[in-house]
Tab-separated table of C-alpha atoms and ligand atoms in Angstrom:
chain	number	residue	atom	x	y	z
A	441	MET	CA	-0.212	-0.059	0.037
A	442	ASN	CA	1.622	3.085	-1.123
A	443	PHE	CA	-0.389	5.939	0.154
A	444	GLU	CA	1.677	8.880	-1.088
A	445	HIS	CA	0.145	11.666	-2.008
A	446	THR	CA	0.784	12.527	-5.975
A	447	ASP	CA	1.926	16.041	-7.287
A	448	SER	CA	-1.767	16.996	-8.432
A	449	VAL	CA	-2.790	16.180	-4.658
A	450	ARG	CA	-0.410	18.177	-2.948
A	451	ASP	CA	-1.289	21.086	-5.084
A	452	TYR	CA	-5.072	20.521	-4.197
A	453	GLN	CA	-3.817	20.315	-0.461
A	454	ASN	CA	-1.999	23.576	-0.668
A	455	ARG	CA	-4.875	25.480	-2.801
A	456	LEU	CA	-7.874	24.407	-0.581
A	457	GLN	CA	-5.698	24.829	2.813
A	458	ALA	CA	-4.586	28.767	1.392
A	459	PHE	CA	-8.761	29.129	0.450
A	460	MET	CA	-9.520	28.117	4.218
A	461	ASP	CA	-6.609	30.004	5.736
A	462	GLU	CA	-7.922	32.962	3.732
A	463	HIS	CA	-11.476	33.149	3.465
A	464	ILE	CA	-12.900	30.142	5.883
A	465	TYR	CA	-11.646	30.292	9.415
A	466	PRO	CA	-11.435	34.201	9.618
A	467	LEU	CA	-15.268	33.567	9.020
A	468	GLU	CA	-15.983	30.168	11.415
A	469	LYS	CA	-17.301	32.289	13.864
A	470	GLN	CA	-19.130	34.392	11.884
A	471	VAL	CA	-20.903	31.901	10.235
A	472	SER	CA	-21.254	29.463	12.952
A	473	ALA	CA	-23.417	32.354	15.401
A	474	PHE	CA	-25.149	33.265	12.311
A	475	HIS	CA	-26.570	29.885	11.714
A	476	HIS	CA	-27.085	29.489	15.958
A	477	ASP	CA	-29.531	32.406	15.658
A	478	PRO	CA	-32.964	31.701	16.007
A	479	LYS	CA	-33.497	34.659	14.496
A	480	SER	CA	-31.054	33.618	11.251
A	481	ASP	CA	-33.407	30.359	11.299
A	482	TRP	CA	-33.438	28.946	7.857
A	483	GLN	CA	-31.771	32.017	6.079
A	484	ILE	CA	-28.352	31.415	4.204
A	485	TRP	CA	-25.527	33.662	5.548
A	486	PRO	CA	-25.093	36.509	3.152
A	487	GLY	CA	-21.362	36.073	2.155
A	488	PHE	CA	-22.527	32.360	1.047
A	489	ASN	CA	-22.681	32.680	-2.597
A	490	ASP	CA	-19.556	35.178	-2.615
A	491	LEU	CA	-17.345	32.553	-1.179
A	492	LYS	CA	-18.939	29.983	-3.803
A	493	ALA	CA	-18.229	31.519	-6.316
A	494	LYS	CA	-14.545	31.827	-5.025
A	495	ALA	CA	-14.347	28.693	-4.703
A	496	LYS	CA	-15.470	27.767	-8.053
A	497	GLU	CA	-12.999	30.349	-9.159
A	498	ALA	CA	-9.911	28.764	-7.320
A	499	GLY	CA	-11.165	25.399	-9.099
A	500	LEU	CA	-12.176	23.515	-6.064
A	501	TRP	CA	-14.951	22.537	-6.804
A	502	ASN	CA	-17.295	18.985	-6.800
A	503	LEU	CA	-13.938	17.755	-6.050
A	504	PHE	CA	-15.870	14.760	-4.638
A	505	LEU	CA	-16.961	13.569	-8.046
A	506	PRO	CA	-16.255	10.757	-9.743
A	507	LYS	CA	-14.157	11.109	-13.227
A	508	ALA	CA	-16.312	8.749	-14.780
A	509	TYR	CA	-19.106	11.558	-14.015
A	510	GLY	CA	-18.378	13.179	-16.750
A	511	ALA	CA	-17.113	17.232	-17.264
A	512	TYR	CA	-18.115	19.089	-14.032
A	513	SER	CA	-15.421	16.472	-12.330
A	514	PRO	CA	-11.947	17.337	-11.382
A	515	GLY	CA	-11.344	13.674	-12.093
A	516	LEU	CA	-10.101	12.491	-8.579
A	517	THR	CA	-10.186	9.206	-7.078
A	518	ASN	CA	-11.186	8.853	-3.732
A	519	LEU	CA	-7.587	7.766	-2.637
A	520	GLU	CA	-7.061	11.839	-4.231
A	521	TYR	CA	-10.464	12.769	-2.491
A	522	ALA	CA	-9.496	11.662	0.782
A	523	PRO	CA	-7.185	14.433	2.489
A	524	LEU	CA	-9.069	17.372	0.829
A	525	ALA	CA	-12.152	16.232	2.078
A	526	GLU	CA	-10.213	15.998	5.787
A	527	ILE	CA	-9.265	19.673	5.160
A	528	MET	CA	-13.393	20.551	4.445
A	529	GLY	CA	-13.934	18.689	7.768
A	530	ARG	CA	-11.802	21.121	10.225
A	531	VAL	CA	-15.035	23.135	10.135
A	532	LEU	CA	-18.878	22.050	9.286
A	533	TRP	CA	-19.676	23.817	7.511
A	534	SER	CA	-17.127	24.594	4.462
A	535	SER	CA	-17.538	21.665	2.671
A	536	GLU	CA	-20.823	23.413	0.540
A	537	ILE	CA	-18.610	25.692	-0.309
A	538	PHE	CA	-16.643	23.469	-2.173
A	539	ASN	CA	-20.556	21.621	-3.442
A	540	CYS	CA	-18.952	18.776	-1.848
A	541	SER	CA	-21.628	18.443	0.824
A	542	ALA	CA	-23.987	15.462	1.952
A	543	PRO	CA	-26.989	14.655	1.154
A	544	ASP	CA	-26.039	16.837	-2.181
A	545	THR	CA	-22.910	14.844	-3.206
A	546	GLY	CA	-24.999	11.475	-2.669
A	547	ASN	CA	-28.059	12.297	-4.925
A	548	MET	CA	-25.894	13.988	-7.740
A	549	GLU	CA	-24.238	10.047	-7.532
A	550	VAL	CA	-26.991	9.154	-7.918
A	551	LEU	CA	-28.671	11.213	-10.523
A	552	ALA	CA	-25.245	11.417	-12.714
A	553	ARG	CA	-25.246	7.589	-12.329
A	554	TYR	CA	-29.400	6.107	-12.994
A	555	GLY	CA	-30.652	9.463	-14.164
A	556	ASN	CA	-31.754	9.609	-18.062
A	557	GLU	CA	-30.919	12.837	-19.712
A	558	ASN	CA	-33.786	14.616	-18.884
A	559	GLN	CA	-33.418	14.225	-15.216
A	560	ARG	CA	-29.854	15.089	-15.231
A	561	ASN	CA	-30.458	18.386	-17.414
A	562	GLN	CA	-33.003	19.072	-14.720
A	563	TRP	CA	-31.969	17.858	-11.611
A	564	LEU	CA	-28.381	17.443	-11.881
A	565	ASN	CA	-27.072	20.197	-14.243
A	566	PRO	CA	-28.197	22.727	-11.412
A	567	LEU	CA	-26.836	20.624	-8.527
A	568	LEU	CA	-23.342	20.277	-9.518
A	569	LYS	CA	-23.277	24.437	-10.346
A	570	GLY	CA	-24.531	25.019	-6.580
A	571	GLU	CA	-27.727	26.533	-8.034
A	572	ILE	CA	-30.162	24.295	-5.526
A	573	ARG	CA	-30.012	21.838	-2.891
A	574	SER	CA	-31.629	18.181	-2.538
A	575	ALA	CA	-32.651	15.963	-0.220
A	576	PHE	CA	-32.833	11.715	0.703
A	577	LEU	CA	-36.012	10.633	2.272
A	578	MET	CA	-35.640	7.101	3.272
A	579	THR	CA	-36.518	7.105	7.318
A	580	GLU	CA	-39.256	7.112	8.443
A	581	PRO	CA	-40.682	7.138	12.005
A	582	GLN	CA	-42.998	3.929	12.439
A	583	VAL	CA	-40.710	1.389	11.456
A	584	ALA	CA	-37.494	0.270	12.267
A	585	SER	CA	-35.672	1.676	8.846
A	586	SER	CA	-31.923	0.975	9.297
A	587	ASP	CA	-33.199	-1.914	7.932
A	588	ALA	CA	-34.737	-0.284	4.031
A	589	THR	CA	-37.013	-3.314	3.441
A	590	ASN	CA	-39.307	-1.819	6.140
A	591	ILE	CA	-39.970	1.219	4.344
A	592	GLU	CA	-43.732	1.623	3.760
A	593	THR	CA	-44.030	4.452	1.744
A	594	THR	CA	-46.122	3.819	-1.237
A	595	ILE	CA	-46.219	4.841	-4.480
A	596	LYS	CA	-48.627	4.035	-6.917
A	597	SER	CA	-49.337	3.740	-10.360
A	598	ASP	CA	-51.928	5.582	-12.034
A	599	GLY	CA	-52.606	6.686	-15.076
A	600	GLU	CA	-49.211	8.584	-16.719
A	601	ASP	CA	-48.543	9.613	-13.136
A	602	TYR	CA	-47.073	7.808	-9.437
A	603	VAL	CA	-49.159	8.999	-6.382
A	604	ILE	CA	-46.830	8.900	-3.532
A	605	ASN	CA	-48.220	8.389	0.373
A	606	GLY	CA	-45.800	8.347	3.442
A	607	HIS	CA	-44.134	9.281	6.388
A	608	LYS	CA	-40.471	10.522	6.248
A	609	VAL	CA	-38.240	12.108	9.141
A	610	TRP	CA	-34.490	13.128	9.357
A	611	SER	CA	-34.433	14.307	5.799
A	612	SER	CA	-31.345	16.406	5.733
A	613	GLY	CA	-31.586	19.569	3.824
A	614	ALA	CA	-35.032	19.874	3.008
A	615	LEU	CA	-35.503	22.568	5.080
A	616	HIS	CA	-32.715	24.249	3.238
A	617	PRO	CA	-33.835	27.554	1.321
A	618	ASN	CA	-32.280	26.128	-1.794
A	619	CYS	CA	-33.861	23.218	-1.614
A	620	LYS	CA	-36.015	21.885	-4.805
A	621	ILE	CA	-35.490	18.528	-5.311
A	622	LEU	CA	-36.760	15.374	-2.970
A	623	ILE	CA	-35.439	11.826	-3.826
A	624	VAL	CA	-37.772	9.508	-2.230
A	625	MET	CA	-37.433	6.027	-1.657
A	626	GLY	CA	-40.819	3.887	-1.622
A	627	LYS	CA	-42.711	0.777	-2.213
A	628	THR	CA	-44.286	0.071	-6.257
A	629	ASP	CA	-44.804	-3.188	-5.303
A	630	PRO	CA	-44.961	-4.389	-1.988
A	631	ASN	CA	-45.935	-8.307	-2.944
A	632	ALA	CA	-42.534	-8.287	-5.041
A	633	ASP	CA	-39.450	-10.049	-3.859
A	634	ARG	CA	-37.742	-8.147	-0.629
A	635	HIS	CA	-35.781	-6.288	-2.602
A	636	LEU	CA	-37.294	-5.586	-5.658
A	637	GLN	CA	-40.409	-3.860	-3.576
A	638	GLN	CA	-38.859	-0.621	-3.741
A	639	SER	CA	-38.279	1.832	-5.905
A	640	MET	CA	-36.847	5.642	-6.058
A	641	ILE	CA	-38.756	8.406	-7.562
A	642	LEU	CA	-38.072	11.988	-7.810
A	643	VAL	CA	-40.594	14.938	-6.182
A	644	PRO	CA	-39.693	18.376	-6.476
A	645	VAL	CA	-40.351	20.357	-3.244
A	646	SER	CA	-43.327	22.709	-4.382
A	647	THR	CA	-45.435	19.269	-5.135
A	648	GLU	CA	-48.683	19.646	-4.282
A	649	GLY	CA	-49.048	17.517	-1.072
A	650	VAL	CA	-45.173	17.804	0.316
A	651	HIS	CA	-45.665	18.785	3.804
A	652	ILE	CA	-42.590	19.512	6.299
A	653	ILE	CA	-43.601	19.501	9.456
A	654	ARG	CA	-41.327	20.621	11.367
A	655	PRO	CA	-37.241	20.439	11.736
A	656	MET	CA	-35.980	17.523	14.057
A	657	THR	CA	-33.106	18.655	16.487
A	658	VAL	CA	-29.768	17.246	17.397
A	659	PHE	CA	-28.613	17.857	20.855
A	660	GLY	CA	-30.481	20.585	20.284
A	661	TYR	CA	-29.314	21.887	17.312
A	662	ASN	CA	-31.314	22.377	14.197
A	663	ASP	CA	-28.659	22.736	11.876
A	664	SER	CA	-30.127	25.233	10.445
A	665	PRO	CA	-30.404	26.618	6.919
A	666	GLU	CA	-30.539	22.677	6.110
A	667	GLY	CA	-32.169	20.828	8.759
A	668	HIS	CA	-33.623	17.571	9.309
A	669	GLY	CA	-37.167	17.465	8.372
A	670	GLU	CA	-40.257	15.676	8.906
A	671	ILE	CA	-42.079	15.172	6.526
A	672	LYS	CA	-45.978	14.042	5.121
A	673	LEU	CA	-46.492	12.942	2.142
A	674	ASN	CA	-50.203	12.911	1.014
A	675	ASN	CA	-50.937	11.790	-2.149
A	676	VAL	CA	-48.038	13.592	-4.096
A	677	ARG	CA	-48.766	13.202	-7.765
A	678	VAL	CA	-45.652	13.230	-9.965
A	679	PRO	CA	-45.111	12.047	-13.960
A	680	LYS	CA	-44.405	8.565	-14.576
A	681	GLU	CA	-40.739	10.049	-16.121
A	682	ASN	CA	-39.881	11.155	-12.531
A	683	MET	CA	-38.927	7.206	-11.568
A	684	LEU	CA	-35.494	6.772	-11.145
A	685	LEU	CA	-34.073	3.774	-13.111
A	686	GLY	CA	-37.281	2.292	-13.007
A	687	GLU	CA	-39.374	0.362	-11.032
A	688	GLY	CA	-38.086	-1.983	-7.855
A	689	ARG	CA	-34.520	-0.819	-8.763
A	690	GLY	CA	-34.360	1.136	-5.394
A	691	PHE	CA	-32.493	-1.527	-3.938
A	692	GLU	CA	-29.665	-1.581	-6.767
A	693	ILE	CA	-29.584	2.847	-6.397
A	694	ALA	CA	-29.459	2.372	-2.416
A	695	GLN	CA	-26.001	0.605	-3.030
A	696	GLY	CA	-25.253	2.563	-5.342
A	697	ARG	CA	-25.520	5.733	-3.711
A	698	LEU	CA	-23.776	3.665	-0.698
A	699	GLY	CA	-20.444	3.712	-2.970
A	700	PRO	CA	-18.640	6.725	-2.418
A	701	GLY	CA	-20.002	9.253	-0.696
A	702	ARG	CA	-20.414	6.586	2.131
A	703	ILE	CA	-16.923	7.212	3.178
A	704	HIS	CA	-17.191	11.323	2.495
A	705	HIS	CA	-18.230	11.011	6.411
A	706	CYS	CA	-15.289	9.573	7.435
A	707	MET	CA	-12.912	11.826	5.528
A	708	ARG	CA	-14.115	14.897	7.136
A	709	LEU	CA	-14.463	12.934	10.593
A	710	ILE	CA	-10.831	12.380	10.253
A	711	GLY	CA	-10.602	16.404	10.405
A	712	MET	CA	-12.699	17.086	13.077
A	713	ALA	CA	-10.652	14.507	15.179
A	714	GLN	CA	-7.517	15.890	13.825
A	715	ARG	CA	-8.183	19.543	14.372
A	716	SER	CA	-9.623	18.684	17.580
A	717	LEU	CA	-6.608	17.078	18.909
A	718	GLU	CA	-4.554	20.396	17.814
A	719	LEU	CA	-6.603	22.580	19.424
A	720	MET	CA	-5.775	19.768	22.982
A	721	ALA	CA	-2.251	20.427	21.665
A	722	ARG	CA	-2.623	23.533	22.051
A	723	ARG	CA	-4.388	24.818	25.087
A	724	VAL	CA	-2.078	22.299	27.111
A	725	ASN	CA	0.413	24.269	26.792
A	726	GLU	CA	-0.885	27.577	28.195
A	727	ARG	CA	-2.706	26.283	30.969
A	728	GLN	CA	-1.595	25.480	34.556
A	729	THR	CA	-3.056	24.099	37.592
A	730	PHE	CA	-1.792	23.032	40.897
A	731	GLY	CA	1.423	24.640	39.813
A	732	LYS	CA	1.755	23.021	36.830
A	733	THR	CA	0.972	23.198	32.930
A	734	PHE	CA	-0.882	21.081	31.467
A	735	LYS	CA	1.115	19.357	29.206
A	736	ASP	CA	3.244	17.752	32.304
A	737	TYR	CA	0.531	15.681	33.945
A	738	SER	CA	1.235	12.158	32.681
A	739	SER	CA	-2.322	12.035	32.410
A	740	ILE	CA	-3.094	14.518	29.515
A	741	ARG	CA	0.118	13.867	27.549
A	742	GLN	CA	-1.434	10.067	27.099
A	743	GLU	CA	-4.270	11.482	26.209
A	744	LEU	CA	-2.733	13.627	23.382
A	745	ALA	CA	-0.594	10.496	22.447
A	746	LEU	CA	-3.970	8.178	22.279
A	747	SER	CA	-5.732	10.580	20.204
A	748	LYS	CA	-3.107	10.486	17.974
A	749	CYS	CA	-2.695	7.058	17.330
A	750	GLU	CA	-5.963	6.990	16.954
A	751	ILE	CA	-6.549	9.235	14.326
A	752	ASP	CA	-3.984	7.642	12.622
A	753	GLN	CA	-5.169	4.298	12.548
A	754	ALA	CA	-8.144	5.639	11.303
A	755	ARG	CA	-6.894	7.741	8.595
A	756	LEU	CA	-5.085	4.707	6.955
A	757	LEU	CA	-7.633	2.746	7.513
A	758	CYS	CA	-9.840	5.112	5.636
A	759	LEU	CA	-7.150	5.551	2.633
A	760	ALA	CA	-6.938	1.429	2.383
A	761	ALA	CA	-11.603	1.437	1.514
A	762	ALA	CA	-10.608	3.915	-0.659
A	763	ASP	CA	-7.408	2.802	-2.590
A	764	LYS	CA	-9.914	-0.622	-2.579
A	765	MET	CA	-12.804	0.955	-4.347
A	766	ASP	CA	-10.568	2.710	-6.475
A	767	LYS	CA	-8.818	-0.140	-7.481
A	768	GLU	CA	-11.827	-2.769	-7.261
A	769	GLY	CA	-14.759	-1.419	-7.054
A	770	ASN	CA	-17.228	-0.849	-3.739
A	771	LYS	CA	-18.265	-4.391	-3.954
A	772	ALA	CA	-14.659	-5.534	-2.983
A	773	ALA	CA	-14.043	-2.751	-0.483
A	774	LYS	CA	-17.713	-3.225	1.007
A	775	ASP	CA	-15.631	-4.754	4.542
A	776	LEU	CA	-13.206	-2.208	4.742
A	777	ILE	CA	-16.139	0.391	4.141
A	778	ALA	CA	-17.777	-1.297	6.652
A	779	MET	CA	-14.986	-1.256	8.861
A	780	ILE	CA	-13.988	2.629	8.818
A	781	LYS	CA	-17.748	3.897	9.015
A	782	ILE	CA	-18.071	1.382	12.561
A	783	VAL	CA	-13.926	3.039	13.104
A	784	ALA	CA	-14.612	7.227	12.402
A	785	PRO	CA	-16.965	8.333	13.909
A	786	ARG	CA	-16.120	6.395	17.440
A	787	MET	CA	-12.767	7.855	17.095
A	788	ALA	CA	-13.864	10.944	16.680
A	789	CYS	CA	-16.102	11.130	19.556
A	790	LYS	CA	-13.469	9.899	21.731
A	791	VAL	CA	-11.077	11.922	20.373
A	792	ILE	CA	-13.592	15.075	20.684
A	793	ASP	CA	-14.519	14.514	23.886
A	794	ARG	CA	-11.485	14.276	25.119
A	795	ALA	CA	-10.826	17.506	23.663
A	796	ILE	CA	-13.699	19.178	25.819
A	797	GLN	CA	-12.949	17.778	28.739
A	798	ILE	CA	-9.171	19.812	28.416
A	799	TYR	CA	-10.668	23.067	28.003
A	800	GLY	CA	-13.247	22.589	30.788
A	801	GLY	CA	-16.269	24.581	31.086
A	802	LEU	CA	-15.042	26.453	27.386
A	803	GLY	CA	-14.956	22.932	25.890
A	804	LEU	CA	-19.074	23.101	25.498
A	805	SER	CA	-19.302	26.895	24.590
A	806	GLN	CA	-20.536	28.275	21.159
A	807	ASP	CA	-16.478	29.704	21.569
A	808	LEU	CA	-14.853	26.631	20.924
A	809	PRO	CA	-16.277	24.459	17.432
A	810	LEU	CA	-15.901	20.759	19.932
A	811	ALA	CA	-19.720	20.999	20.714
A	812	HIS	CA	-21.046	20.797	17.277
A	813	PHE	CA	-18.355	18.759	16.227
A	814	TYR	CA	-18.759	16.307	19.117
A	815	ALA	CA	-22.892	16.391	17.982
A	816	ALA	CA	-21.698	16.029	14.777
A	817	ALA	CA	-19.639	12.762	15.650
A	818	ARG	CA	-21.911	11.526	17.406
A	819	ILE	CA	-24.718	11.778	14.466
A	820	LEU	CA	-22.643	10.205	12.318
A	821	ARG	CA	-23.058	6.195	14.683
A	822	LEU	CA	-26.794	6.097	13.474
A	823	ALA	CA	-27.068	8.418	10.311
A	824	ASP	CA	-24.664	6.847	8.068
A	825	GLY	CA	-26.553	3.612	8.999
A	826	PRO	CA	-26.192	2.725	12.980
A	827	ASP	CA	-22.414	0.806	14.002
A	828	GLU	CA	-24.842	-2.325	14.896
A	829	VAL	CA	-25.567	-3.039	11.394
A	830	HIS	CA	-22.081	-2.297	10.135
A	831	MET	CA	-20.864	-5.064	12.006
A	832	TYR	CA	-23.528	-6.921	12.118
A	833	GLN	CA	-23.316	-7.186	8.246
A	834	LEU	CA	-18.538	-7.307	8.884
A	835	GLY	CA	-19.359	-9.998	11.758
A	836	LYS	CA	-21.393	-12.146	9.491
A	837	GLN	CA	-18.706	-11.329	6.631
A	838	ILE	CA	-16.082	-12.725	8.770
A	839	ALA	CA	-17.798	-15.665	10.300
A	840	ARG	CA	-18.652	-16.713	6.884
A	841	GLU	CA	-14.997	-16.664	5.766
A	842	ALA	CA	-14.046	-18.824	8.850
A	843	ASP	CA	-16.825	-21.586	7.748
A	844	TYR	CA	-14.744	-24.217	5.697
B	892	FAD	C1	-28.896	13.656	12.158
B	892	FAD	C2	-30.015	12.859	11.205
B	892	FAD	C3	-29.651	12.996	9.276
B	892	FAD	C4	-30.254	12.215	9.458
B	892	FAD	N1	-30.212	12.198	8.009
B	892	FAD	C5	-30.428	11.686	7.235
B	892	FAD	C6	-31.084	11.825	5.802
B	892	FAD	O1	-31.026	13.049	4.993
B	892	FAD	N2	-32.390	10.878	4.881
B	892	FAD	C7	-33.124	9.618	5.407
B	892	FAD	O2	-33.211	8.995	5.196
B	892	FAD	N3	-32.232	9.272	6.916
B	892	FAD	C8	-31.604	10.098	7.506
B	892	FAD	N4	-31.121	9.789	8.854
B	892	FAD	C9	-32.039	8.587	9.159
B	892	FAD	C10	-30.562	7.695	9.791
B	892	FAD	O3	-30.357	6.894	8.363
B	892	FAD	C11	-31.833	6.279	10.466
B	892	FAD	O4	-32.018	7.023	11.982
B	892	FAD	C12	-30.743	5.080	10.540
B	892	FAD	O5	-30.778	4.177	9.567
B	892	FAD	C13	-31.359	4.282	11.286
B	892	FAD	O6	-32.895	3.873	11.940
B	892	FAD	P1	-34.195	4.129	12.555
B	892	FAD	O7	-33.938	5.236	13.450
B	892	FAD	O8	-35.403	3.613	12.396
B	892	FAD	O9	-33.335	3.179	14.281
B	892	FAD	P2	-34.043	1.958	13.978
B	892	FAD	O10	-33.705	1.186	12.951
B	892	FAD	O11	-34.845	1.500	14.553
B	892	FAD	O12	-33.023	1.301	14.565
B	892	FAD	C14	-32.518	1.559	16.505
B	892	FAD	C15	-30.807	1.451	17.086
B	892	FAD	O13	-31.140	-0.409	16.543
B	892	FAD	C16	-30.056	-0.769	16.467
B	892	FAD	N5	-29.784	-2.153	15.665
B	892	FAD	C17	-30.659	-2.315	14.149
B	892	FAD	N6	-30.335	-2.892	13.637
B	892	FAD	C18	-29.437	-3.667	14.507
B	892	FAD	C19	-28.707	-4.840	14.251
B	892	FAD	N7	-28.814	-5.654	12.430
B	892	FAD	N8	-27.921	-5.828	15.092
B	892	FAD	C20	-27.918	-5.029	16.332
B	892	FAD	N9	-28.736	-4.146	16.599
B	892	FAD	C21	-29.291	-3.167	15.749
B	892	FAD	C22	-29.164	-0.471	16.075
B	892	FAD	O14	-28.170	0.028	18.068
B	892	FAD	C23	-29.752	1.008	15.972
B	892	FAD	O15	-29.298	2.324	16.467
B	892	FAD	C24	-30.607	10.587	9.540
B	892	FAD	C25	-30.363	10.386	11.004
B	892	FAD	C26	-30.154	11.241	11.964
B	892	FAD	C27	-29.969	11.664	13.325
């Protein structure tokens, strides 16, 4: 395994780092304060479009987009994108500036891979240009959604249209003022084989019958302006051509959607953890108790040392998963993908928690990114598929391999 960065990746890293230093870090507190102020709920920070234009001009746009997806792609592999996503992960809102934020990245991949020409023209192109945003509606409150075969929303054929009825929750991005398109998962044929019952269909947010009931909060954060919506779909009527790929192909699309985008969160979590370690390291040089500087306490040195070990282990695992995906495809890399999805959020939670502790009360406050980092990392033990489900599948595979 050789994970040495190529010259081209080093160039991207340098340019992205310079952009973060010049345009993102100086605004970090201001933008976060805007996002957390209830008066600006569901509004976009006024400088966002300027920042996006600058990122585009700097050639730091759609960096996540695999080469196969055409003209808008800078052509980076997963292995090449990983260190860049890590840099973006250091500031929670920054990936949107580079048009690399979830859930749009996964949705763009779905449209690029499975959308027909009309669907791509109507929805993929404005997403690639950063003009609109999107949401992905799978989870439902009334069923255990970590098993997607449980999803109950109905998509019924009616003449030239489909009529959709269902109740969704945790639809990230749905409250964003620029969210224009929803990818909805539901059943077209409840009697078909278990994995052929589901389909995915495009629903413009403005369609009659789409009711965003409320934003959900996570540890009290509403994550404005994207939010996580609870949504009712009441007799939502869309034309037949909105179906993605075809009836019964929902699982096939979900598998594809869960490809490269699935480890983007892991890549960013490594950035979050790395920044937390750097903040920790800075603090221990400044602070004193009981006549000693923090850095001179053995227990604190252990916290720093363990954090570094754990971050570096996770980073290598993440690069190994990315490399295998690039070389042998997502199917061959599925165990490594599961492994990093188990490891990265837990590692980040642990490291961020240590940083919070070392900062004392300040660590929990709005003056540092740590509290929000912790919430974001903890979310990803669920939102990226619950840990237990990844372990359930990985464990099954390990047992199967030994059963000879
Ligand atoms: C902030 C946030 C954002 C999200 N964004 C989106 C989004 O944009 N779109 C979307 O569709 N969904 C989204 N989700 C939903 C997320 O994908 C689901 O919460 C997740 O799939 C789990 O489904 P559930 O909540 O129904 O939990 P359940 O399926 O009820 O599972 C609950 C728990 O049961 C246990 N469990 C389940 N299966 C197993 C097993 N095989 N072995 C052992 N234990 C098990 C696990 O502990 C699991 O956490 C988001 C969630 C959050 C919190």
